[in-house]
Short mmCIF file of C-alpha atoms in Angstrom, two decimals:
data_model
loop_
_atom_site.label_atom_id
_atom_site.label_comp_id
_atom_site.label_asym_id
_atom_site.label_seq_id
_atom_site.Cartn_x
_atom_site.Cartn_y
_atom_site.Cartn_z
CA MET A 1 -42.64 -31.18 -12.03
CA LYS A 2 -40.06 -29.53 -9.78
CA ILE A 3 -40.06 -26.42 -11.99
CA PHE A 4 -43.87 -26.29 -11.84
CA ARG A 5 -43.82 -26.36 -8.00
CA THR A 6 -41.19 -23.63 -7.93
CA ILE A 7 -43.24 -21.44 -10.28
CA VAL A 8 -46.44 -21.98 -8.26
CA LEU A 9 -44.62 -21.24 -4.99
CA LEU A 10 -43.03 -18.12 -6.50
CA ALA A 11 -46.42 -16.96 -7.83
CA ALA A 12 -48.08 -17.51 -4.43
CA VAL A 13 -45.36 -15.58 -2.58
CA SER A 14 -45.52 -12.77 -5.16
CA ALA A 15 -49.30 -12.55 -4.82
CA LEU A 16 -49.05 -12.32 -1.04
CA MET A 17 -46.35 -9.64 -1.19
CA ALA A 18 -48.19 -7.53 -3.79
CA SER A 19 -51.25 -6.70 -1.68
CA CYS A 20 -52.46 -3.12 -1.22
CA THR A 21 -51.91 -1.31 2.03
CA VAL A 22 -54.13 1.48 3.26
CA THR A 23 -53.03 3.61 6.17
CA SER A 24 -55.26 6.28 7.60
CA LYS A 25 -55.14 8.58 10.57
CA SER A 26 -58.09 10.29 12.15
CA MET A 27 -58.84 12.69 14.95
CA LYS A 28 -61.95 12.70 17.03
CA GLU A 29 -63.96 15.82 16.46
CA PRO A 30 -64.92 17.60 19.67
CA THR A 31 -68.56 17.33 20.60
CA ASN A 32 -70.06 20.75 21.14
CA HIS A 33 -73.34 20.93 22.99
CA VAL A 34 -75.28 24.11 23.63
CA GLU A 35 -78.69 24.10 25.28
CA PHE A 36 -81.30 26.68 24.37
CA VAL A 37 -84.70 27.36 25.86
CA LYS A 38 -87.65 29.07 24.20
CA GLY A 39 -86.82 32.38 25.89
CA ASP A 40 -83.46 32.51 24.10
CA PHE A 41 -85.15 33.13 20.73
CA ASP A 42 -87.17 35.88 19.06
CA PHE A 43 -89.64 34.04 16.82
CA SER A 44 -91.16 35.29 13.61
CA GLY A 45 -94.73 34.67 12.60
CA GLN A 46 -95.51 31.90 10.16
CA VAL A 47 -93.58 32.45 6.94
CA SER A 48 -93.88 30.49 3.74
CA GLY A 49 -92.05 29.90 0.51
CA GLU A 50 -92.73 27.95 -2.65
CA ALA A 51 -90.63 26.01 -5.09
CA THR A 52 -91.35 24.08 -8.25
CA SER A 53 -89.32 21.29 -9.79
CA THR A 54 -90.00 20.20 -13.36
CA LYS A 55 -88.23 17.08 -14.53
CA ILE A 56 -88.06 15.87 -18.09
CA LEU A 57 -86.65 12.37 -18.53
CA GLY A 58 -85.81 12.38 -14.82
CA ILE A 59 -83.58 15.49 -15.00
CA ASP A 60 -84.39 18.91 -13.55
CA TRP A 61 -82.98 20.95 -16.43
CA ALA A 62 -83.55 24.34 -14.71
CA ARG A 63 -81.27 23.36 -11.82
CA LEU A 64 -78.83 21.17 -13.66
CA PHE A 65 -75.87 23.50 -13.09
CA LYS A 66 -77.32 25.72 -10.36
CA GLN A 67 -78.64 24.54 -7.03
CA GLU A 68 -80.09 26.74 -4.31
CA LEU A 69 -80.56 24.55 -1.26
CA GLY A 70 -81.36 25.72 2.25
CA GLU A 71 -79.47 23.09 4.18
CA THR A 72 -76.99 22.73 6.97
CA GLU A 73 -74.28 20.87 5.04
CA ALA A 74 -71.09 22.62 4.05
CA GLY A 75 -71.97 22.35 0.36
CA GLY A 76 -75.23 24.25 0.76
CA GLN A 77 -75.78 27.87 -0.17
CA LEU A 78 -76.86 28.91 3.33
CA GLN A 79 -75.90 27.21 6.53
CA ILE A 80 -78.85 27.74 8.84
CA PRO A 81 -79.92 24.95 11.22
CA ILE A 82 -83.26 23.36 10.51
CA ILE A 83 -84.91 22.05 13.68
CA GLY A 84 -87.71 19.52 13.51
CA GLY A 85 -87.56 16.77 10.97
CA LEU A 86 -85.75 15.29 8.05
CA ILE A 87 -86.25 16.98 4.70
CA ALA A 88 -86.45 14.13 2.24
CA ARG A 89 -86.76 15.80 -1.18
CA LYS A 90 -84.60 18.40 -2.87
CA VAL A 91 -87.61 20.43 -3.93
CA ASN A 92 -88.42 20.84 -0.21
CA LEU A 93 -84.92 22.25 0.29
CA PHE A 94 -85.54 24.66 -2.59
CA ALA A 95 -88.65 25.95 -0.76
CA VAL A 96 -86.70 26.37 2.51
CA TYR A 97 -84.01 28.22 0.56
CA ASN A 98 -86.63 30.63 -0.79
CA ILE A 99 -87.92 31.26 2.77
CA MET A 100 -84.42 32.03 4.03
CA LYS A 101 -83.65 34.23 1.03
CA ASP A 102 -86.86 36.24 1.51
CA ASN A 103 -86.31 36.64 5.28
CA PRO A 104 -82.64 37.49 5.93
CA GLY A 105 -81.21 37.86 9.42
CA TYR A 106 -82.69 34.78 11.06
CA ASP A 107 -80.55 32.09 12.67
CA VAL A 108 -82.79 29.00 12.90
CA VAL A 109 -85.67 27.41 10.97
CA PHE A 110 -88.20 25.71 13.25
CA TYR A 111 -90.41 22.78 12.24
CA PRO A 112 -91.02 23.28 8.53
CA GLN A 113 -94.23 21.82 7.12
CA PHE A 114 -94.66 20.97 3.47
CA GLU A 115 -97.66 20.86 1.14
CA THR A 116 -96.83 18.98 -2.05
CA GLU A 117 -98.65 18.82 -5.38
CA ARG A 118 -97.39 16.37 -8.00
CA PHE A 119 -98.22 15.70 -11.59
CA GLY A 120 -96.42 13.21 -13.77
CA PHE A 121 -96.59 11.25 -16.98
CA LEU A 122 -94.62 8.01 -16.60
CA PHE A 123 -90.91 8.84 -16.40
CA PHE A 124 -91.01 11.37 -19.25
CA TYR A 125 -92.39 14.35 -17.33
CA SER A 126 -93.03 15.23 -13.70
CA LYS A 127 -93.83 18.51 -11.99
CA THR A 128 -93.66 18.93 -8.21
CA LYS A 129 -94.84 22.10 -6.48
CA VAL A 130 -94.04 22.52 -2.77
CA LYS A 131 -95.21 25.14 -0.32
CA ALA A 132 -93.15 25.24 2.90
CA THR A 133 -94.42 26.94 6.05
CA CYS A 134 -92.32 27.43 9.20
CA ARG A 135 -91.25 29.81 11.92
CA LEU A 136 -87.87 31.49 11.90
CA ALA A 137 -85.98 32.58 14.99
CA LYS A 138 -83.16 34.91 15.97
CA ILE A 139 -80.95 34.11 18.93
CA LYS A 140 -81.16 36.86 21.56
#
């Protein structure tokens, strides 16, 4: 019985000493704030772009290894700010990418609007066509 207690005590101490330790350091990123007014921009007229996403078995085979997204994240192809709403679907980002590709030299995308047409057959096949319309702006 004494050996059993010693083994249990040794196992408990070993378990407590063998825990994982995570140490991390972080720096606060500076908050940059710049205010613009309407007069600071040269606006374009309404521009539009289209994109189509065809998925078979839930996979977009045409963009499996190539993505062209107009987004503000570091991983995106172009890094232009989009003002005015959350873009929920990737196919919407494809349409914004096409707008930015067709209209080079602009700095900001303002308030994109999306018209979406969808067709699908269960989970085997789906086709989504999006037309995005927005205004682009250059900073003066």
